[in-house]
Amino acid sequence: MRITSLLQTSFLCLLSASITFAQVQQSLSLNSLSTFSGSSISNPATFGLPASSSLTVSVAICSSQATSGRFFLTNGSDVFEIQLNTGFGSWTGSAANNASLLVEGVGQSTFEVAVSDNGTVHEILDVLPLFGDSTANQAILFSPPFAFETTPEPTYPNYSLPLANSSLPDAPPSPTFDLVIAPLSAQLTSLPQTGCSLANVSSTGTVELNNTWLRGSGDWRSQWFVDGLSPDTNYTAYVIQDEVKVSGPIYFVTKSSSFPCPLVYSLPYCPSTAYAVPLPPPQSPALAYDAASLPTNISDPLLQYMTNFTTMLLTFGCGRDLYSPLQTCSDCQREYRSWLCDVSFPRCSEPSFTSSESSGSNAQAPLSALQPQPSGATPRNPFFPVVNYTYTSLLPCLEVCHAVDRACPYFLGISCPVPQFNADASYGVGFIDSGESGVVGHGTTGAAQDRWGNLWCNGN
Ligand SMILES: *[C@@H]1O[C@H](CO)[C@@H](O)[C@H](O)[C@H]1NC(C)=O
Ligand SMILES: *[C@@H]1O[C@H](CO)[C@@H](O)[C@H](O)[C@H]1NC(C)=O
Ligand SMILES: *[C@@H]1O[C@H](CO)[C@@H](O)[C@H](O)[C@H]1NC(C)=O
Ligand SMILES: *[C@@H]1O[C@H](CO)[C@@H](O)[C@H](O)[C@H]1NC(C)=O
Ligand SMILES: *[C@@H]1O[C@H](CO)[C@@H](O)[C@H](O)[C@H]1NC(C)=O
Ligand SMILES: *[C@@H]1O[C@H](CO)[C@@H](O)[C@H](O)[C@H]1NC(C)=O
Ligand SMILES: *[C@@H]1O[C@H](CO)[C@@H](O)[C@H](O)[C@H]1NC(C)=O
Ligand SMILES: *[C@@H]1O[C@H](CO)[C@@H](O)[C@H](O)[C@H]1NC(C)=O
Ligand SMILES: *[C@@H]1O[C@H](CO)[C@@H](O)[C@H](O)[C@H]1NC(C)=O
Ligand SMILES: *[C@@H]1O[C@H](CO)[C@@H](O)[C@H](O)[C@H]1NC(C)=O
Ligand SMILES: *[C@@H]1O[C@H](CO)[C@@H](O)[C@H](O)[C@H]1NC(C)=O
């Protein structure tokens, strides 16, 4: 913001005095990130800036005590104040070689200054982390996507589709991601929303595994499996990229201490499956099921269904004959996989606890697609064992079925139940799309889950 108001005159005087007379404490070079402690610089302090036709100077406050600090910049001809919003601010414009930054009133606190000719360094990302699922004391979380997998569309006559059990391609280079988790009581949202401030929070839980994962939608993300959380607790989570870009907050709740279902994740053949399933506890030392520990009497039939479906699909002249102006056989296979995984792995959930924070505002919230499953009942997937506990399942979103219906050739005979005839016995209906079949959009929640920790139906 350019300073014009008369009220700013005193600052302008201070600024021009410092710029003209005060010695530049230090020159900041182009494409650098510097950390300063208020106790080791003068007040005010002046920093020289490099000349550039497209200079970006961004500032991040590292602790709440410094939020009264002010940052002024002269590009050689005009004076600007870098306005801080939640501890973060930036300026972009052209600057002459006598440009400088004046810092005033930060007290003893630490702050960062980044100088760049290629856009902002400090940033609050629009894209949020993704919550997989939780148990009483574990959770699976994902960073925002950092790359997209693009596989070229196969062509006729050599139209081939991925095998049912194909392994993940090599991961592209990943930024550095850090995960920060704390209960609501830590009030992370009242801290400066900057990487250096949030990274200094002592995060709750133990990261048991962190790797790079390709989800079914084609997005590469960092994945974390966290243990050591408390039951029935609403947690706040952030992901910090390369120490300077902040994604979040999102919220998620852990299940009650009696929640019986373990998590399953990291299955290459069901790449978006990362949630609690009705299985016996995994054999120690495993904390959850993955491709190595999942019983083959569950994975084998699933892979067979996938293989058989692909064989049948390829009897169509894929890549030569069109069955839709928009969809191809590879779209069909991808949507079928996603549906098959969602219905093959029943998902355990439970009614969300009514916390004092949410009971007021959430009074009108729609009820999730939950269905009680008595102990000893025949599982929906006959290849699953009968478990000796009672649980509640979260039904797949009906849209997961509609996506297969839309993407696949008619001759495969895919048909989804219609809402008028009991679709809600096996699917969550009306959350993403409206209840009338085939009407896209206008559902009650518009999504399978939200950033506040609500889960409506199973589907991504
Ligand atoms: C991080 O937190 C510790 C106290 O927990 C504090 O002494 C330190 O100054 C903080 N660091 C920054 C960069 O704010
Ligand atoms: C900074 O430099 C520009 C051109 O290089 C000049 O026009 C301007 O007067 C200088 N400003 C100050 C405050 O010296
Ligand atoms: C300083 O910024 C103003 C506003 O963007 C611009 O008009 C002016 O040319 C810049 N001055 C220099 C020396 O680049
Ligand atoms: C500038 O930023 C863009 C995107 O933010 C990035 O792709 C590019 O590599 C950067 N260029 C340099 C020279 O760092
Ligand atoms: C068909 O495509 C696959 C992979 O896309 C390739 O490995 C194979 O060599 C191709 N076969 C022919 C006959 O072009
Ligand atoms: C899938 O393929 C991998 C090797 O690529 C193999 O180790 C694994 O056993 C296979 N999984 C199943 C369920 O067949
Ligand atoms: C994730 O793993 C990388 C190395 O594999 C490590 O540098 C990083 O600190 C880990 N992150 C967390 C949150 O544990
Ligand atoms: C349920 O079965 C598990 C083994 O799968 C066993 O450890 C547990 O004691 C059983 N619980 C009850 C209540 O029977
Ligand atoms: C898949 O096809 C094979 C061979 O046609 C058949 O034996 C098998 O039962 C089929 N599996 C499923 C799950 O449909
Ligand atoms: C699958 O195998 C496990 C042992 O590996 C067994 O306990 C379970 O009963 C089997 N499930 C079914 C449905 O056959
Ligand atoms: C978790 O806490 C946030 C912030 O108070 C709230 O908005 C959200 O509704 C809570 N989530 C649940 C599932 O209770």
XYZ file of C-alpha atoms and ligand atoms in Angstrom:
614
model
C 0.000 0.000 0.000
C 1.378 3.411 -0.933
C 1.384 5.881 1.919
C -0.575 9.048 1.243
C -2.456 9.792 4.430
C -1.376 12.735 6.534
C -1.625 10.486 9.550
C 1.382 8.664 8.223
C 3.498 11.790 8.125
C 5.380 11.002 11.295
C 6.299 7.607 9.917
C 7.364 9.190 6.675
C 9.636 11.533 8.602
C 11.034 8.661 10.574
C 11.462 6.730 7.379
C 13.146 9.438 5.361
C 15.345 10.258 8.346
C 16.430 6.651 8.599
C 16.865 6.242 4.907
C 18.796 9.426 4.493
C 20.788 9.382 7.660
C 20.690 6.037 9.305
C 23.261 3.613 8.175
C 21.895 0.686 6.276
C 22.408 -2.143 8.743
C 22.719 -4.827 6.130
C 22.012 -5.309 2.449
C 19.656 -8.099 1.503
C 20.552 -9.890 -1.681
C 18.232 -11.039 -4.419
C 16.551 -14.445 -3.911
C 17.522 -14.743 -0.284
C 15.664 -15.502 2.913
C 17.000 -13.892 6.090
C 15.973 -14.374 9.702
C 16.459 -11.537 12.184
C 15.968 -11.304 15.879
C 14.586 -7.997 17.143
C 17.098 -8.043 19.954
C 20.073 -7.963 17.603
C 19.001 -5.096 15.312
C 18.498 -1.423 16.019
C 15.002 0.035 16.260
C 14.249 1.181 13.641
C 16.528 -0.876 11.425
C 17.175 -0.272 7.733
C 18.059 -2.915 5.184
C 19.282 -2.236 1.670
C 17.339 -3.909 -1.153
C 18.590 -4.928 -4.599
C 17.384 -3.166 -7.742
C 14.918 -5.106 -9.853
C 12.108 -4.371 -12.256
C 10.019 -6.977 -10.451
C 11.065 -7.152 -6.849
C 9.044 -8.986 -4.200
C 9.771 -8.414 -0.544
C 7.823 -10.621 1.825
C 7.832 -10.545 5.584
C 6.820 -13.210 8.103
C 6.531 -12.704 11.843
C 7.711 -15.691 13.875
C 6.003 -15.045 17.212
C 2.821 -13.344 18.379
C 4.678 -10.729 20.430
C 5.897 -9.072 17.243
C 2.529 -8.328 15.674
C 2.873 -4.626 16.483
C 5.955 -4.420 14.246
C 5.728 -2.274 11.092
C 7.555 -2.624 7.814
C 8.131 0.277 5.402
C 9.722 0.064 2.025
C 11.036 2.689 -0.355
C 11.717 1.635 -3.909
C 13.786 4.798 -4.510
C 10.914 7.106 -5.410
C 7.851 6.082 -3.383
C 7.264 4.876 0.156
C 5.019 1.917 0.947
C 3.949 0.171 4.096
C 3.885 -3.625 3.918
C 0.605 -4.419 5.653
C 0.737 -7.521 7.800
C -2.231 -9.835 7.822
C -2.027 -12.746 10.288
C 1.726 -12.186 10.581
C 2.488 -12.116 6.913
C 2.779 -9.433 4.196
C 4.443 -8.752 0.865
C 5.187 -6.033 -1.669
C 5.874 -6.396 -5.380
C 6.993 -3.634 -7.728
C 9.993 -2.095 -9.386
C 12.855 -0.825 -7.260
C 15.976 1.259 -7.909
C 19.372 0.455 -6.438
C 18.793 2.813 -3.492
C 15.659 0.922 -2.363
C 15.452 -0.064 1.280
C 13.305 -1.645 3.955
C 12.716 -0.074 7.366
C 11.648 -2.255 10.289
C 10.212 -0.702 13.381
C 8.738 -1.936 16.678
C 9.313 -5.694 16.473
C 10.631 -5.816 20.035
C 12.628 -8.927 20.884
C 10.883 -11.117 18.349
C 12.125 -13.007 15.362
C 11.003 -12.302 11.810
C 11.929 -13.354 8.284
C 12.457 -11.225 5.196
C 12.519 -12.833 1.750
C 13.710 -10.898 -1.312
C 12.897 -12.330 -4.719
C 12.541 -11.411 -8.376
C 10.312 -14.415 -9.047
C 7.135 -13.879 -7.030
C 6.426 -14.253 -3.362
C 8.380 -16.618 -1.149
C 6.188 -16.495 1.954
C 2.682 -17.514 1.058
C -0.601 -18.798 2.394
C -1.591 -21.514 -0.062
C -5.187 -21.743 -1.290
C -5.095 -25.525 -1.364
C -5.642 -27.321 1.921
C -4.148 -30.466 3.407
C -6.371 -33.545 3.082
C -7.604 -35.595 6.018
C -7.712 -39.355 5.327
C -9.287 -40.735 8.482
C -8.696 -41.311 12.180
C -9.074 -43.901 14.905
C -9.116 -43.086 18.618
C -5.421 -42.168 18.550
C -4.181 -42.391 14.952
C -4.716 -40.304 11.838
C -3.733 -40.292 8.168
C -3.141 -36.889 6.595
C -1.936 -35.668 3.212
C -0.209 -32.493 2.049
C -1.808 -30.456 -0.731
C -0.895 -31.926 -4.146
C 2.570 -30.897 -5.349
C 2.505 -32.576 -8.779
C 0.010 -34.219 -11.110
C 0.564 -37.531 -12.830
C -0.286 -37.334 -16.482
C -0.344 -40.621 -18.331
C -0.746 -40.241 -22.077
C -4.030 -41.626 -23.402
C -3.313 -45.020 -25.026
C -4.063 -45.266 -28.740
C -5.628 -47.856 -31.028
C -4.558 -50.538 -32.058
C -2.242 -50.802 -29.056
C -4.778 -49.605 -26.499
C -3.527 -50.917 -23.149
C -4.727 -50.101 -19.668
C -2.830 -50.326 -16.352
C -2.799 -53.754 -14.713
C -4.978 -54.253 -11.659
C -1.924 -54.502 -9.396
C 0.441 -52.026 -10.990
C 2.958 -50.373 -8.732
C 3.261 -46.617 -8.284
C 5.369 -44.773 -10.879
C 8.520 -43.039 -9.635
C 7.646 -39.996 -7.565
C 8.592 -36.581 -8.948
C 10.866 -34.424 -6.761
C 8.914 -33.221 -3.758
C 9.141 -29.973 -1.812
C 9.904 -30.294 1.885
C 6.690 -30.713 3.848
C 6.200 -30.431 7.586
C 3.054 -31.391 9.414
C 1.851 -29.483 12.479
C -0.978 -30.918 14.603
C -2.319 -29.578 17.883
C -5.599 -29.783 19.790
C -7.985 -26.808 19.576
C -6.821 -25.727 23.033
C -3.395 -24.811 21.597
C -5.176 -22.094 19.555
C -2.923 -22.400 16.528
C -5.213 -20.111 14.540
C -4.423 -17.218 16.870
C -0.679 -17.492 16.146
C 0.872 -15.711 13.163
C -0.083 -17.962 10.222
C 3.511 -18.205 9.022
C 5.832 -21.159 8.548
C 8.361 -19.988 11.134
C 5.679 -19.391 13.755
C 3.775 -22.652 13.215
C 6.939 -24.747 12.859
C 7.892 -23.661 16.366
C 4.732 -25.237 17.828
C 5.416 -28.578 19.449
C 3.246 -30.822 17.325
C 1.053 -33.484 18.954
C 1.469 -37.176 18.125
C 4.262 -39.248 16.624
C 4.785 -39.496 12.873
C 5.122 -43.258 12.350
C 5.431 -43.029 8.587
C 5.766 -40.269 6.027
C 6.139 -40.883 2.318
C 5.052 -39.661 -1.076
C 1.800 -41.059 -2.378
C -0.100 -40.914 -5.678
C -3.833 -40.826 -5.077
C -6.358 -42.109 -7.621
C -7.166 -38.607 -8.823
C -3.578 -38.397 -10.134
C -2.233 -36.048 -7.492
C 1.060 -36.601 -5.758
C 0.994 -35.715 -2.088
C 3.045 -36.236 1.000
C 1.343 -38.750 3.310
C 1.633 -39.034 7.095
C 0.553 -41.749 9.482
C 0.363 -40.235 12.967
C 0.008 -42.120 16.239
C -0.275 -41.027 19.878
C -3.302 -38.721 19.585
C -6.061 -38.487 22.212
C -9.577 -39.879 21.650
C -12.590 -37.615 21.036
C -10.455 -34.585 20.319
C -10.817 -31.928 17.647
C -7.344 -31.261 16.191
C -6.072 -28.407 14.065
C -3.577 -29.313 11.323
C -1.309 -27.330 9.012
C 1.183 -28.395 6.371
C 4.204 -26.149 5.831
C 5.877 -26.347 2.420
C 9.581 -25.521 2.142
C 9.336 -23.794 5.552
C 7.687 -20.697 4.043
C 4.344 -21.648 2.492
C 1.437 -22.423 4.789
C -1.506 -24.665 3.953
C -4.373 -24.860 6.407
C -5.846 -24.925 8.900
C -7.974 -28.012 8.588
C -9.700 -29.702 11.512
C -10.244 -33.366 12.208
C -11.633 -35.298 15.133
C -10.342 -38.538 16.590
C -12.819 -41.319 17.353
C -13.990 -42.351 20.812
C -11.728 -44.604 22.863
C -13.937 -47.636 22.133
C -13.673 -47.254 18.322
C -12.753 -50.775 17.161
C -11.688 -50.456 13.513
C -8.048 -50.254 12.316
C -6.861 -48.106 9.400
C -5.889 -49.407 5.957
C -3.756 -47.333 3.564
C -0.889 -47.343 1.039
C -2.546 -49.873 -1.286
C -1.203 -49.293 -4.839
C -4.303 -50.963 -6.329
C -6.675 -48.794 -4.249
C -4.639 -45.605 -4.140
C -7.322 -43.407 -2.532
C -8.246 -45.852 0.211
C -6.969 -44.482 3.514
C -9.565 -45.049 6.199
C -10.813 -47.271 9.019
C -12.143 -50.695 8.016
C -13.915 -53.499 9.920
C -10.997 -55.914 10.375
C -9.454 -57.448 13.479
C -6.544 -55.456 14.936
C -3.447 -55.835 12.712
C -0.749 -58.151 13.951
C 1.800 -56.320 16.088
C 4.090 -54.476 15.397
C 1.900 -53.207 12.499
C -0.276 -50.265 13.564
C -2.517 -50.421 10.500
C -3.045 -52.511 7.371
C -1.082 -51.798 4.206
C -0.346 -53.717 0.999
C 1.977 -56.080 2.876
C -0.294 -56.871 5.830
C -3.754 -56.887 4.228
C -4.988 -60.519 4.023
C -4.705 -61.816 0.460
C -8.178 -63.314 0.745
C -9.340 -59.663 0.577
C -6.910 -58.318 -2.050
C -6.938 -61.317 -4.414
C -10.656 -61.231 -5.326
C -10.526 -57.429 -5.623
C -7.649 -57.649 -8.106
C -9.520 -60.369 -9.974
C -12.632 -58.188 -10.294
C -10.427 -55.392 -11.561
C -8.663 -57.624 -14.071
C -11.889 -59.193 -15.325
C -13.549 -55.807 -15.677
C -10.588 -54.480 -17.689
C -10.657 -57.520 -19.971
C -14.345 -56.973 -20.627
C -13.860 -53.257 -21.195
C -11.132 -53.895 -23.764
C -13.521 -55.964 -25.899
C -14.873 -52.536 -26.869
C -12.888 -50.867 -29.662
C -11.178 -48.588 -27.168
C -9.392 -45.722 -28.905
C -11.115 -46.507 -32.237
C -14.842 -46.422 -31.482
C -16.323 -43.645 -29.410
C -19.044 -44.279 -26.866
C -19.007 -40.758 -25.518
C -17.661 -37.400 -26.683
C -16.109 -36.888 -23.230
C -15.119 -40.246 -21.799
C -12.572 -42.863 -22.760
C -11.907 -46.446 -21.680
C -9.154 -45.234 -19.342
C -11.612 -42.862 -17.628
C -13.982 -45.806 -17.268
C -11.296 -48.018 -15.744
C -10.220 -45.287 -13.309
C -13.784 -44.638 -12.106
C -14.506 -48.346 -11.811
C -11.391 -48.802 -9.681
C -12.435 -45.994 -7.414
C -15.967 -47.422 -7.033
C -14.688 -50.985 -6.536
C -12.306 -49.845 -3.793
C -14.975 -47.792 -2.007
C -17.490 -50.632 -1.967
C -14.931 -53.398 -1.319
C -13.506 -51.696 1.753
C -16.437 -50.914 4.028
C -15.610 -47.806 6.029
C -16.061 -47.559 9.786
C -17.085 -44.292 11.338
C -19.145 -43.041 14.248
C -21.562 -40.197 14.905
C -19.471 -37.111 15.612
C -19.382 -36.109 19.260
C -21.066 -32.829 20.045
C -18.309 -30.595 21.249
C -19.128 -27.323 22.960
C -17.417 -25.550 20.042
C -19.588 -27.058 17.354
C -22.953 -27.717 18.959
C -24.178 -24.141 18.487
C -23.286 -23.576 14.856
C -23.824 -27.141 13.679
C -27.397 -27.552 14.904
C -28.662 -27.662 11.301
C -25.847 -29.848 9.939
C -27.050 -32.794 7.842
C -26.609 -36.276 9.298
C -23.862 -38.437 7.795
C -24.704 -41.640 5.879
C -24.109 -43.940 8.852
C -25.435 -47.458 9.187
C -25.105 -49.596 12.332
C -23.467 -53.010 11.840
C -24.174 -55.447 14.660
C -21.390 -57.699 15.893
C -21.249 -60.990 14.006
C -23.207 -59.645 11.019
C -22.246 -60.827 7.544
C -19.949 -58.149 6.138
C -21.079 -56.220 3.038
C -17.957 -57.488 1.321
C -18.181 -61.302 1.610
C -14.398 -61.544 1.451
C -14.127 -59.659 4.726
C -14.061 -61.749 7.905
C -16.937 -61.563 10.375
C -15.747 -59.353 13.224
C -16.741 -59.824 16.831
C -17.451 -56.121 17.441
C -20.256 -53.716 16.667
C -19.413 -50.773 14.442
C -21.084 -48.114 12.348
C -20.313 -47.915 8.642
C -20.094 -44.763 6.574
C -21.730 -45.595 3.238
C -20.082 -44.754 -0.106
C -21.344 -41.576 -1.778
C -23.835 -42.396 -4.561
C -21.788 -40.098 -6.859
C -18.964 -42.662 -6.870
C -21.376 -45.035 -8.637
C -22.724 -42.334 -10.954
C -19.155 -41.530 -12.004
C -18.702 -45.131 -13.272
C -22.086 -45.021 -14.972
C -21.125 -41.793 -16.785
C -17.593 -42.889 -17.707
C -18.233 -46.417 -18.989
C -19.722 -47.846 -22.187
C -23.381 -48.794 -21.981
C -22.768 -52.475 -22.835
C -21.073 -53.053 -19.468
C -24.514 -52.712 -17.935
C -23.534 -50.552 -15.007
C -26.517 -49.322 -13.109
C -26.704 -47.420 -9.875
C -29.657 -47.659 -7.527
C -32.079 -44.788 -7.795
C -32.965 -42.681 -4.769
C -36.689 -43.473 -5.073
C -35.885 -47.166 -4.653
C -33.759 -47.533 -1.568
C -30.444 -46.211 -2.859
C -29.848 -44.963 0.655
C -29.689 -48.543 1.941
C -26.284 -48.928 0.330
C -25.119 -45.399 -0.536
C -24.975 -41.913 0.932
C -27.551 -40.020 -1.167
C -28.001 -36.305 -1.691
C -24.758 -35.022 -0.153
C -22.737 -34.093 -3.249
C -25.428 -34.089 -5.936
C -29.078 -33.526 -5.284
C -31.133 -36.587 -4.393
C -32.755 -36.872 -7.811
C -30.630 -39.260 -9.798
C -28.438 -37.729 -12.434
C -28.831 -34.143 -11.218
C -25.302 -32.890 -10.674
C -24.640 -30.429 -7.878
C -26.967 -28.898 -5.303
C -26.434 -31.627 -2.728
C -26.795 -30.709 0.933
C -23.065 -30.519 1.596
C -21.600 -30.484 -1.923
C -18.759 -32.769 -0.820
C -17.940 -36.053 0.901
C -16.099 -34.247 3.707
C -15.170 -30.724 4.731
C -12.194 -28.902 6.268
C -13.933 -28.736 9.660
C -13.702 -32.477 10.247
C -17.190 -33.504 9.108
C -17.495 -36.699 7.052
C -20.773 -37.159 5.145
C -20.225 -40.220 2.974
C -17.271 -42.272 1.700
C -15.833 -41.008 -1.572
C -13.175 -38.725 -2.935
C 10.170 -20.967 19.644
O 9.613 -21.251 20.919
C 10.515 -21.082 21.988
C 9.782 -21.432 23.258
O 9.019 -22.581 23.096
C 10.990 -19.645 22.045
O 11.959 -19.513 23.071
C 11.618 -19.275 20.718
O 11.960 -17.912 20.714
C 10.636 -19.523 19.593
N 11.265 -19.268 18.327
C 10.814 -18.363 17.497
C 11.523 -18.270 16.189
O 9.862 -17.670 17.769
C 17.063 6.710 -5.859
O 17.561 6.510 -7.175
C 16.711 7.028 -8.186
C 17.272 6.641 -9.542
O 18.342 5.794 -9.446
C 16.626 8.546 -8.052
O 15.757 9.063 -9.038
C 16.095 8.861 -6.666
O 16.117 10.255 -6.450
C 16.911 8.206 -5.574
N 16.216 8.379 -4.318
C 16.812 8.767 -3.185
C 15.940 8.921 -1.992
O 18.016 9.020 -3.164
C 8.284 2.746 -7.338
O 6.965 2.195 -7.401
C 6.052 3.041 -8.084
C 4.671 2.432 -7.956
O 4.707 1.085 -8.320
C 6.500 3.189 -9.535
O 5.594 4.025 -10.225
C 7.895 3.757 -9.575
O 8.354 3.780 -10.905
C 8.846 2.917 -8.734
N 10.134 3.576 -8.638
C 11.252 3.009 -9.052
C 12.497 3.823 -8.841
O 11.273 1.913 -9.592
C 9.984 -18.868 -10.755
O 8.772 -19.365 -10.189
C 8.129 -20.352 -10.978
C 6.805 -20.724 -10.321
O 6.650 -20.175 -9.075
C 9.036 -21.563 -11.127
O 8.410 -22.518 -11.944
C 10.353 -21.110 -11.754
O 11.233 -22.207 -11.800
C 10.977 -20.004 -10.947
N 12.155 -19.507 -11.645
C 13.327 -19.364 -11.052
C 14.433 -18.836 -11.901
O 13.500 -19.649 -9.873
C 2.058 -51.182 -26.862
O 2.168 -50.248 -25.798
C 2.996 -50.675 -24.732
C 2.965 -49.639 -23.611
O 2.154 -48.566 -23.916
C 4.402 -50.886 -25.254
O 5.223 -51.357 -24.196
C 4.378 -51.892 -26.402
O 5.670 -51.994 -26.924
C 3.396 -51.443 -27.463
N 3.286 -52.515 -28.453
C 3.272 -52.261 -29.745
C 3.130 -53.460 -30.625
O 3.399 -51.141 -30.204
C 1.130 -56.721 -6.353
O 2.378 -56.646 -7.021
C 3.490 -56.613 -6.159
C 4.739 -56.502 -7.001
O 4.601 -55.508 -7.954
C 3.559 -57.856 -5.315
O 4.635 -57.773 -4.409
C 2.270 -57.988 -4.508
O 2.262 -59.208 -3.822
C 1.066 -57.948 -5.439
N -0.112 -57.878 -4.605
C -1.106 -58.731 -4.719
C -2.217 -58.563 -3.758
O -1.114 -59.580 -5.567
C 9.428 -37.010 6.743
O 10.544 -37.724 6.267
C 11.628 -36.919 5.889
C 12.725 -37.816 5.366
O 12.234 -39.010 4.903
C 12.121 -36.093 7.072
O 13.165 -35.258 6.672
C 10.977 -35.273 7.614
O 11.385 -34.586 8.768
C 9.810 -36.158 7.942
N 8.689 -35.352 8.348
C 8.009 -35.585 9.444
C 6.863 -34.674 9.716
O 8.283 -36.496 10.187
C -12.512 -60.473 19.190
O -11.549 -61.165 18.397
C -10.216 -60.820 18.685
C -9.326 -61.551 17.703
O -9.694 -61.297 16.414
C -9.876 -61.156 20.119
O -8.540 -60.763 20.418
C -10.846 -60.429 21.050
O -10.619 -60.831 22.381
C -12.276 -60.732 20.657
N -13.168 -59.873 21.449
C -14.276 -60.307 22.007
C -15.075 -59.294 22.748
O -14.644 -61.461 21.916
C -12.563 -63.584 -13.397
O -12.470 -64.320 -14.580
C -11.995 -65.649 -14.371
C -11.771 -66.284 -15.714
O -12.769 -65.914 -16.621
C -13.023 -66.414 -13.544
O -12.575 -67.736 -13.297
C -13.202 -65.687 -12.202
O -14.222 -66.303 -11.432
C -13.536 -64.250 -12.422
N -13.466 -63.593 -11.135
C -14.377 -62.758 -10.670
C -14.143 -62.193 -9.325
O -15.354 -62.447 -11.325
C -9.068 -64.707 5.409
O -7.874 -65.249 5.964
C -7.770 -65.120 7.370
C -6.427 -65.681 7.786
O -5.438 -65.259 6.921
C -8.902 -65.850 8.064
O -8.816 -65.630 9.446
C -10.214 -65.320 7.550
O -11.271 -66.049 8.101
C -10.280 -65.404 6.039
N -11.507 -64.750 5.619
C -12.370 -65.322 4.797
C -13.609 -64.538 4.470
O -12.161 -66.398 4.296
C -13.605 -28.604 15.209
O -13.364 -27.304 15.679
C -13.629 -26.279 14.716
C -13.162 -24.949 15.318
O -13.788 -24.688 16.522
C -15.105 -26.278 14.403
O -15.404 -25.291 13.447
C -15.461 -27.647 13.832
O -16.851 -27.713 13.597
C -15.067 -28.752 14.811
N -15.265 -30.016 14.102
C -16.065 -30.986 14.574
C -16.224 -32.179 13.691
O -16.632 -30.912 15.642
